mmCIF file of C-alpha atoms in Angstrom:
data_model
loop_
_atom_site.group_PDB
_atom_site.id
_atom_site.type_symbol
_atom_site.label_atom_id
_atom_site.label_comp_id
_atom_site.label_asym_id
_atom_site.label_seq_id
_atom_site.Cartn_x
_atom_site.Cartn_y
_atom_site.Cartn_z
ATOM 1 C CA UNK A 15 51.968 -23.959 -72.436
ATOM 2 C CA UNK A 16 53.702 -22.881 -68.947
ATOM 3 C CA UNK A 17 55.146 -25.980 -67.525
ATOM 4 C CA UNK A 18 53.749 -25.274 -64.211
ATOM 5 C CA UNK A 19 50.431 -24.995 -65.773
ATOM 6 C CA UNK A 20 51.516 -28.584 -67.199
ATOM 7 C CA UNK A 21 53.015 -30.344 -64.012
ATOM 8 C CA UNK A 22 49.911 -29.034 -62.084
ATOM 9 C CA UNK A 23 47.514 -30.711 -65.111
ATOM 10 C CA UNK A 24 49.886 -33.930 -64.766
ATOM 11 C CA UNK A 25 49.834 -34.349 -61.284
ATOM 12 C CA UNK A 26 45.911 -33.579 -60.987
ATOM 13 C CA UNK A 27 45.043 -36.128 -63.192
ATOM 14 C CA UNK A 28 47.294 -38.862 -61.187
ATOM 15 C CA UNK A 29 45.456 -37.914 -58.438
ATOM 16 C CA UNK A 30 42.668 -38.705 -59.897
ATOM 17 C CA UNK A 31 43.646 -41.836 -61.962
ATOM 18 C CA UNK A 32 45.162 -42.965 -57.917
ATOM 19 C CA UNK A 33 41.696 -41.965 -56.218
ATOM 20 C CA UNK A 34 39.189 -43.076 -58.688
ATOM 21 C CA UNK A 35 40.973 -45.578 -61.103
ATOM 22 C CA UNK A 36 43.105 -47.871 -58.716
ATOM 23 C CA UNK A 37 41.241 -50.217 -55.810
ATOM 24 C CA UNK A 38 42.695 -49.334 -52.465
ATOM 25 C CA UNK A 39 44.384 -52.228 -50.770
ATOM 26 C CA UNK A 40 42.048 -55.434 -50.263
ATOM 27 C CA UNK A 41 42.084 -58.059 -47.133
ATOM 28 C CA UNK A 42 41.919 -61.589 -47.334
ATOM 29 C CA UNK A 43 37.913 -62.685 -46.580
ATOM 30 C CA UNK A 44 38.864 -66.032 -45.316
ATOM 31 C CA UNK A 45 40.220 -64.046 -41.992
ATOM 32 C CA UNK A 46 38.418 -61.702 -39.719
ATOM 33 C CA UNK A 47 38.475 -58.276 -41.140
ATOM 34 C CA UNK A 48 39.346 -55.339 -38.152
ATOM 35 C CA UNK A 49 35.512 -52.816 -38.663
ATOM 36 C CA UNK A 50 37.658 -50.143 -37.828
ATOM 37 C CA UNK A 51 39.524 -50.766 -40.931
ATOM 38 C CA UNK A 52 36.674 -50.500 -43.807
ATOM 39 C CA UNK A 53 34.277 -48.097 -43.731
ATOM 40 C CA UNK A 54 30.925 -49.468 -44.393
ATOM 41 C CA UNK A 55 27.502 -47.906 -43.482
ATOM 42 C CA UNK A 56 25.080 -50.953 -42.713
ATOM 43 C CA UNK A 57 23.003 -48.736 -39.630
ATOM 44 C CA UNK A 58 21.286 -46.387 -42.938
ATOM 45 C CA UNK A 59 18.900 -49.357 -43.834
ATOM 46 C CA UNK A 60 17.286 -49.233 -40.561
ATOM 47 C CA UNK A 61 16.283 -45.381 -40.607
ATOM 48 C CA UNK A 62 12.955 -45.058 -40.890
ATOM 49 C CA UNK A 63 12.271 -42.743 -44.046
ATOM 50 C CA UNK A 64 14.905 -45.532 -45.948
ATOM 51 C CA UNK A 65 13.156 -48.160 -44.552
ATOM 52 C CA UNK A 66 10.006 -47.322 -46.402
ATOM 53 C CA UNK A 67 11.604 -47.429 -49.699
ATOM 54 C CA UNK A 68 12.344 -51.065 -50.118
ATOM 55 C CA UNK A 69 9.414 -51.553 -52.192
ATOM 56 C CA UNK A 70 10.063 -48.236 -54.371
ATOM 57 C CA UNK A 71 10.829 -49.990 -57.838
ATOM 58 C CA UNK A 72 12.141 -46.555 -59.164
ATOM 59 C CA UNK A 73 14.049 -45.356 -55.283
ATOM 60 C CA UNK A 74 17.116 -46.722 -53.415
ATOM 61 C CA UNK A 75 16.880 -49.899 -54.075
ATOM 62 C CA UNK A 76 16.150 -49.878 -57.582
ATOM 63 C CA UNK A 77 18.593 -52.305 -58.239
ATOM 64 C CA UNK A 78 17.720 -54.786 -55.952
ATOM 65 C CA UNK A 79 14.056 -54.841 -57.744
ATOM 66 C CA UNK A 80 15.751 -55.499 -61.131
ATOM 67 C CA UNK A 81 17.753 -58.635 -60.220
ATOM 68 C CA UNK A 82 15.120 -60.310 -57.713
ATOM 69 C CA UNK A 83 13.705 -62.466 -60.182
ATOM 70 C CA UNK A 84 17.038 -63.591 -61.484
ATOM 71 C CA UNK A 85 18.365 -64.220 -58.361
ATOM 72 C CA UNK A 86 15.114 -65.909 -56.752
ATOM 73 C CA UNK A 87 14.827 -67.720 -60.243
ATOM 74 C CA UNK A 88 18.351 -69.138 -59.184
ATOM 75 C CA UNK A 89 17.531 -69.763 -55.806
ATOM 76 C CA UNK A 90 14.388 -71.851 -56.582
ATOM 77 C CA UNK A 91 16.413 -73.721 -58.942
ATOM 78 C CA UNK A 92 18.500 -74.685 -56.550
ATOM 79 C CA UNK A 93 16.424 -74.888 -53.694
ATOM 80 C CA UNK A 94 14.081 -77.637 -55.659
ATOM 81 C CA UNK A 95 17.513 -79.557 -56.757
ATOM 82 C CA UNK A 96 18.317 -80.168 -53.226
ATOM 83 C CA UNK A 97 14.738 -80.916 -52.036
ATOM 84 C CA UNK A 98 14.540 -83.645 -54.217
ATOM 85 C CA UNK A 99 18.516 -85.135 -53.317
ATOM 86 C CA UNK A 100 16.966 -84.864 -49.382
ATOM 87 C CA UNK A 101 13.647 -86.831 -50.649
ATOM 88 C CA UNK A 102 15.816 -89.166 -52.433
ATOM 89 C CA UNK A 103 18.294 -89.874 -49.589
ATOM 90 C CA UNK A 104 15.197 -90.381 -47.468
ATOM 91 C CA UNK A 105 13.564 -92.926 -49.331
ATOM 92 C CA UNK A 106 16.146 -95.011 -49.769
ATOM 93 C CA UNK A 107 17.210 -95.228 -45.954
ATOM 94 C CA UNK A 108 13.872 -96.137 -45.241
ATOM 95 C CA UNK A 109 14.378 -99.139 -47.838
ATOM 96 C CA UNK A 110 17.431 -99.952 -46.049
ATOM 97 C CA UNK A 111 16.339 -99.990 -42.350
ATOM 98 C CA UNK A 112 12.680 -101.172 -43.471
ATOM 99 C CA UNK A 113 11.059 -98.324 -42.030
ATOM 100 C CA UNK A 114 8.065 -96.753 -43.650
ATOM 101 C CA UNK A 115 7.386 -92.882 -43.845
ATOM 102 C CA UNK A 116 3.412 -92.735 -42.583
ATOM 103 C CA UNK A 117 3.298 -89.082 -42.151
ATOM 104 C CA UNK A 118 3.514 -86.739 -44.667
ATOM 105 C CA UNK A 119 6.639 -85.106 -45.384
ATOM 106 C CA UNK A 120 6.945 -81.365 -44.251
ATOM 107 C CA UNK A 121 7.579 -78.649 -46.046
ATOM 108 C CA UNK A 122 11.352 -77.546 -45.989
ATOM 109 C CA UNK A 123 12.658 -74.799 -43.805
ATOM 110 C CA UNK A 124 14.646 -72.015 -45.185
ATOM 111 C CA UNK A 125 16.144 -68.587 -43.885
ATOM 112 C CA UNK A 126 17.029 -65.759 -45.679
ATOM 113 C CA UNK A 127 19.323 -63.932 -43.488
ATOM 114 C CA UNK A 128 20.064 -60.512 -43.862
ATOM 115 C CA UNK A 129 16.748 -60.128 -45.824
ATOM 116 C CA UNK A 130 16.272 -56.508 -45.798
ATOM 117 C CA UNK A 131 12.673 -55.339 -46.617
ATOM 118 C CA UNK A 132 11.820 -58.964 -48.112
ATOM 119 C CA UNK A 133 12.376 -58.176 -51.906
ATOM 120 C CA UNK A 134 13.230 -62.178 -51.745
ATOM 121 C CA UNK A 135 11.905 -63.901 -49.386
ATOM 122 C CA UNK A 136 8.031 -62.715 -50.150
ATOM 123 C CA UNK A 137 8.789 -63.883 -53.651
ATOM 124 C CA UNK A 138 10.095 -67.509 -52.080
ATOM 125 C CA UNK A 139 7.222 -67.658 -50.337
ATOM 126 C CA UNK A 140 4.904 -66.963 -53.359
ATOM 127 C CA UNK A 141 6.337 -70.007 -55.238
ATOM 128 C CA UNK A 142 5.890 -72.019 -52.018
ATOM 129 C CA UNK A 143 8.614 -71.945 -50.069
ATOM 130 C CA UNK A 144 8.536 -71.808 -46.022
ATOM 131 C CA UNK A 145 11.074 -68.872 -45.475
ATOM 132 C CA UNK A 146 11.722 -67.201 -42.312
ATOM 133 C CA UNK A 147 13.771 -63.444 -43.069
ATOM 134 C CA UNK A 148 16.159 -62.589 -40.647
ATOM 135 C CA UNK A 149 17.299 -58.887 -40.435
ATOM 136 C CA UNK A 150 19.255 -56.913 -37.733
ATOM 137 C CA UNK A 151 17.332 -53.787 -39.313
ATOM 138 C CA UNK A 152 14.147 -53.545 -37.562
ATOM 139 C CA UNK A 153 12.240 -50.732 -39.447
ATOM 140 C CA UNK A 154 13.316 -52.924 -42.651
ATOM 141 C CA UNK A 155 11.347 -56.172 -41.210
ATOM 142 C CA UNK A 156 8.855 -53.571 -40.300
ATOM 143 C CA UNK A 157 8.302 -52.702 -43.922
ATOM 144 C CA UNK A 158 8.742 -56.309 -45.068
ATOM 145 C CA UNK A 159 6.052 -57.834 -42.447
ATOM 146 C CA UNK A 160 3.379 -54.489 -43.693
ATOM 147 C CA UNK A 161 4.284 -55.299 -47.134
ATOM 148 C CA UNK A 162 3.750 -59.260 -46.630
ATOM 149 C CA UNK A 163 0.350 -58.528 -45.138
ATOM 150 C CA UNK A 164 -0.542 -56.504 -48.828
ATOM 151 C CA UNK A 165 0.423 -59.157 -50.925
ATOM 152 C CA UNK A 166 -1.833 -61.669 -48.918
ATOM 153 C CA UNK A 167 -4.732 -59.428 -49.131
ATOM 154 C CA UNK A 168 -4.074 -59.106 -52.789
ATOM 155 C CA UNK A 169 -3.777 -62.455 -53.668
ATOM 156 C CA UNK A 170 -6.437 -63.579 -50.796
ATOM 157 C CA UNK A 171 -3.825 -66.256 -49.634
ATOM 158 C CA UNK A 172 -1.742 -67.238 -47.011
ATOM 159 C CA UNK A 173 1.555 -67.043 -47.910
ATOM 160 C CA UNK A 174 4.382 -68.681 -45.688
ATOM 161 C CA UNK A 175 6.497 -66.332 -45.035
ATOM 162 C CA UNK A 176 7.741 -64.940 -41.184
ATOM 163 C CA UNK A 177 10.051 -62.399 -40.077
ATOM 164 C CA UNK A 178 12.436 -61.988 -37.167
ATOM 165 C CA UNK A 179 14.616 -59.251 -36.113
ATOM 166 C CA UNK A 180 18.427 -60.941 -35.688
ATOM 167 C CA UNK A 181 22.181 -60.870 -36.252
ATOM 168 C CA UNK A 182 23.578 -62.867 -38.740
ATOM 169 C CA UNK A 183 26.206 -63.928 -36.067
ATOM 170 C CA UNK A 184 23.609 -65.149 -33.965
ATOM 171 C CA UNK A 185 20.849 -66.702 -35.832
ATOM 172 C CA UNK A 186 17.311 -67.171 -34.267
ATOM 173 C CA UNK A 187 17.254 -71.064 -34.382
ATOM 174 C CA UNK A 188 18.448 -74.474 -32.506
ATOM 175 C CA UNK A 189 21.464 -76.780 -33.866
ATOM 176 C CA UNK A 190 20.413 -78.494 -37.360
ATOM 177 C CA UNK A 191 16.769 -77.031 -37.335
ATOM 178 C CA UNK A 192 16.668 -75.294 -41.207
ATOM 179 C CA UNK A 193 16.780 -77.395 -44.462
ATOM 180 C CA UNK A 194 18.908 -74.311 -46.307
ATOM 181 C CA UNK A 195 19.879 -70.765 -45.932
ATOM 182 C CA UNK A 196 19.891 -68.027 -49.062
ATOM 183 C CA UNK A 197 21.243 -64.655 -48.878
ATOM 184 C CA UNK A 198 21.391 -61.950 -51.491
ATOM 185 C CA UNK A 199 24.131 -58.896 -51.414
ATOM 186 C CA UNK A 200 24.903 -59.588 -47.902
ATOM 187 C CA UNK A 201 28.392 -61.582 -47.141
ATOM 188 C CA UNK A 202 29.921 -58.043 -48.272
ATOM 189 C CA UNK A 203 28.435 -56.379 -45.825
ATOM 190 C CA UNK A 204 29.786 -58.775 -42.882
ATOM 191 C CA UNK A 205 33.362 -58.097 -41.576
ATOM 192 C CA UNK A 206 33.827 -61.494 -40.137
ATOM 193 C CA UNK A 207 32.762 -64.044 -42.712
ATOM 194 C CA UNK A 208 34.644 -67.028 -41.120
ATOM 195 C CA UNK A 209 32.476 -66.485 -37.476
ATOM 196 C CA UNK A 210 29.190 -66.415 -39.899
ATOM 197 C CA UNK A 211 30.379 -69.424 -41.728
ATOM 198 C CA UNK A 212 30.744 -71.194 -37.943
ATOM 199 C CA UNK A 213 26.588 -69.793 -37.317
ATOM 200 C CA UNK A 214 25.624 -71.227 -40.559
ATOM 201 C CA UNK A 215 26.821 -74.539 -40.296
ATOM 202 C CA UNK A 216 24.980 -74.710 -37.094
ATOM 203 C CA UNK A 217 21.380 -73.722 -38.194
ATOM 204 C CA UNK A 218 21.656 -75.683 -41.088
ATOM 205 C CA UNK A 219 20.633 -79.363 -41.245
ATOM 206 C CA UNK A 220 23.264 -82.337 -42.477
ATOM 207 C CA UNK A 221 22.187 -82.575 -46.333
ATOM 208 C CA UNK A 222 21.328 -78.456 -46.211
ATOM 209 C CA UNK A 223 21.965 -76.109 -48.852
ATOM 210 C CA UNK A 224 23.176 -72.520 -48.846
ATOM 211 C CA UNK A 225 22.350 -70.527 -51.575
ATOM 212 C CA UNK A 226 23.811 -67.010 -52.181
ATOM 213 C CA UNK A 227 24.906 -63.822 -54.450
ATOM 214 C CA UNK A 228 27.213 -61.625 -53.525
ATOM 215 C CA UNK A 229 30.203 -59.096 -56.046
ATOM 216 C CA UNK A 230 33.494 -60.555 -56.585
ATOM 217 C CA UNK A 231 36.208 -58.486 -56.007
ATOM 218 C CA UNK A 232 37.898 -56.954 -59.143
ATOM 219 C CA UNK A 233 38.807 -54.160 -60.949
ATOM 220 C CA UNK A 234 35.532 -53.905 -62.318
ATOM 221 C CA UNK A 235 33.582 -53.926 -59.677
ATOM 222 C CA UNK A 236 35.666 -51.405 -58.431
ATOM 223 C CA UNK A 237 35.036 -49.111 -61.056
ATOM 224 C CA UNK A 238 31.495 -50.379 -61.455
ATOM 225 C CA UNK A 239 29.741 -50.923 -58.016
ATOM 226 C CA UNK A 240 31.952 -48.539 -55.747
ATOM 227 C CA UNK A 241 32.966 -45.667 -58.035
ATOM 228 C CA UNK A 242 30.213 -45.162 -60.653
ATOM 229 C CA UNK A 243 27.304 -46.202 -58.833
ATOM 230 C CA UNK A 244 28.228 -44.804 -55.438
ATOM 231 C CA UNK A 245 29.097 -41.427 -56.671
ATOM 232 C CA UNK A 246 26.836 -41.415 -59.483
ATOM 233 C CA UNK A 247 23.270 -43.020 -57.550
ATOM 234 C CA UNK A 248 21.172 -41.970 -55.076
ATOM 235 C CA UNK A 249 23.364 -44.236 -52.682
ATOM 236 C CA UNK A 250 24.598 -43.410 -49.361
ATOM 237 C CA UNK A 251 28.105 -43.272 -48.871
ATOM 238 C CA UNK A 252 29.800 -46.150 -47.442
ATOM 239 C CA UNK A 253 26.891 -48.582 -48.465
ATOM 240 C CA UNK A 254 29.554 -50.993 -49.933
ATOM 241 C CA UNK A 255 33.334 -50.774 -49.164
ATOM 242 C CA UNK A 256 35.277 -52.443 -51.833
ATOM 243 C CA UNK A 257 37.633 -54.566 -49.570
ATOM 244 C CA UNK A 258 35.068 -56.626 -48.120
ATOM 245 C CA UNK A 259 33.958 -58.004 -51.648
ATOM 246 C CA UNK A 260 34.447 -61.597 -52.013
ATOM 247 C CA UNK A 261 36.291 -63.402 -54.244
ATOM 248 C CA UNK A 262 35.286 -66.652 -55.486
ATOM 249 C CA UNK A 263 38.451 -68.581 -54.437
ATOM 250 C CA UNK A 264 37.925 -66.904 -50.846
ATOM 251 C CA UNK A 265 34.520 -68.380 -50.812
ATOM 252 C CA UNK A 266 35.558 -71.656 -51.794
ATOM 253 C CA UNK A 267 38.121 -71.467 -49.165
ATOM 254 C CA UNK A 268 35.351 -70.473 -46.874
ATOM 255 C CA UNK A 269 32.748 -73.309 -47.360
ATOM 256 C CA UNK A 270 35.288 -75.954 -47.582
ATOM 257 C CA UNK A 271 36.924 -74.998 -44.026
ATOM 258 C CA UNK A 272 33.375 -74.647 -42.141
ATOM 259 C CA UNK A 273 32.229 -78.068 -43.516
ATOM 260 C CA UNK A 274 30.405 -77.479 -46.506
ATOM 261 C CA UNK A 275 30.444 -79.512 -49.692
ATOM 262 C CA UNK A 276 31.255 -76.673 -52.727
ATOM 263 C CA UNK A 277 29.567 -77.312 -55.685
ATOM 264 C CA UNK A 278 28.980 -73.938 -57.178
ATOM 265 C CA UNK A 279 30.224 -70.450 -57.074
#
């Protein structure tokens, strides 16, 4: 074979092995990450014919639809843990300041921010959950709030679910007003996780829980959740940028500095 037919083979295929093999250079989550360093498309959930398709088990979001009962399994797991440690705390300063509780205790306030077209928090709310979603997308809470109105009609029940158009950076509610916060696939999507860490540990009551899933970042998910399905799916490009994937040391780092107790990731 000619070797310039040969060097040209060799150097096509490090090109390749370099473009589609080897993560680019990552950033360190615990710090503000520069937006005009990544490139990541979060405006392409709020056009309107994308929009629509949240509830498409077979479109765009295909994906999400086959992990939401894992993931709300998990949350609900964790959600009732953490209700009853709250209950428990409360009962037994009443014992020790002799107070009584004469009202009945209500229900437990929880936001799912960055909750899309409500895959998640309409299920929450079906178990029995109060959740209020929280999206900067407004054709997405759109969908979720026409969708939310079908299930009730379907199941001729209330269920207790609301939805508010907002910024994760600047969440909808007072100091200490929400018993927990969950969040699925979205601290990858936010450039500055430590100024979101400062908004969550406002909203969220002493005793609160946050609850989340989110993709590590590896060489796997490289391969896995950037090159294969990006290239491969129906997925916009620049739906996920690799470097803003979070480790699970970084989040540790993350709750402990902002004041949270870590107890799982």
């Amino acid at each position: 074979m000619n070797r310039g037919i040969v060097a040209t083979v060799v150097v096509i295929l490090a090109l390749l092995i370099y473009v589609f093999l080897i993560p680019p250079t990552s950033y360190d989550r615990t710090k503000p990450v520069p937006p005009q360093a990544v490139r990541i498309d979060n405006d392409f959930y709020d056009d309107p014919d994308i929009a629509k398709t949240w509830r498409d088990p077979k479109g765009l979001f295909s994906g999400l639809h086959k992990f939401n009962k894992i993931r709300v399994d998990y949350f609900e797991k964790k959600m009732n843990e953490n209700e009853i440690l709250v209950k428990a705390r409360q009962i037994k300063t009443n014992r020790e300041t002799n107070q009584v509780n004469k009202h009945k205790q209500e229900k437990m306030l929880y936001v799912d921010v960055g909750c899309g077209g409500g895959l998640a928090t309409e299920e929450l709310g079906i178990r029995g959950f109060s959740v209020v979603g929280v999206d900067l997308s407004k054709n997405s809470i759109q969908d979720a709030k026409r969708h939310l109105t079908e299930t009730e009609k379907n199941l001729n029940k209330k269920i207790d679910v609301q939805y508010m158009v907002g910024s994760a950076f600047n969440l909808p509610f007072p100091n200490n007003s929400v018993d927990g916060v969950v969040m699925s696939d979205v601290l990858e999507h936010l450039e500055d996780l430590p100024s979101f860490m400062q908004e969550l540990n406002r909203v969220i009551k002493p005793g609160g829980i946050f609850v989340f899933d989110t993709i590590n970042r590896n060489i796997v998910s490289y391969w896995l959740a950037i090159q294969f399905v990006q290239y491969f799916f129906t997925i916009p490009p620049h739906a996920h940028d690799w470097r803003l994937f979070v480790t699970p040391e970084e989040m540790r780092e993350l709750l402990t500095t902002h004041g949270f107790e870590y107890k799982e990731v």
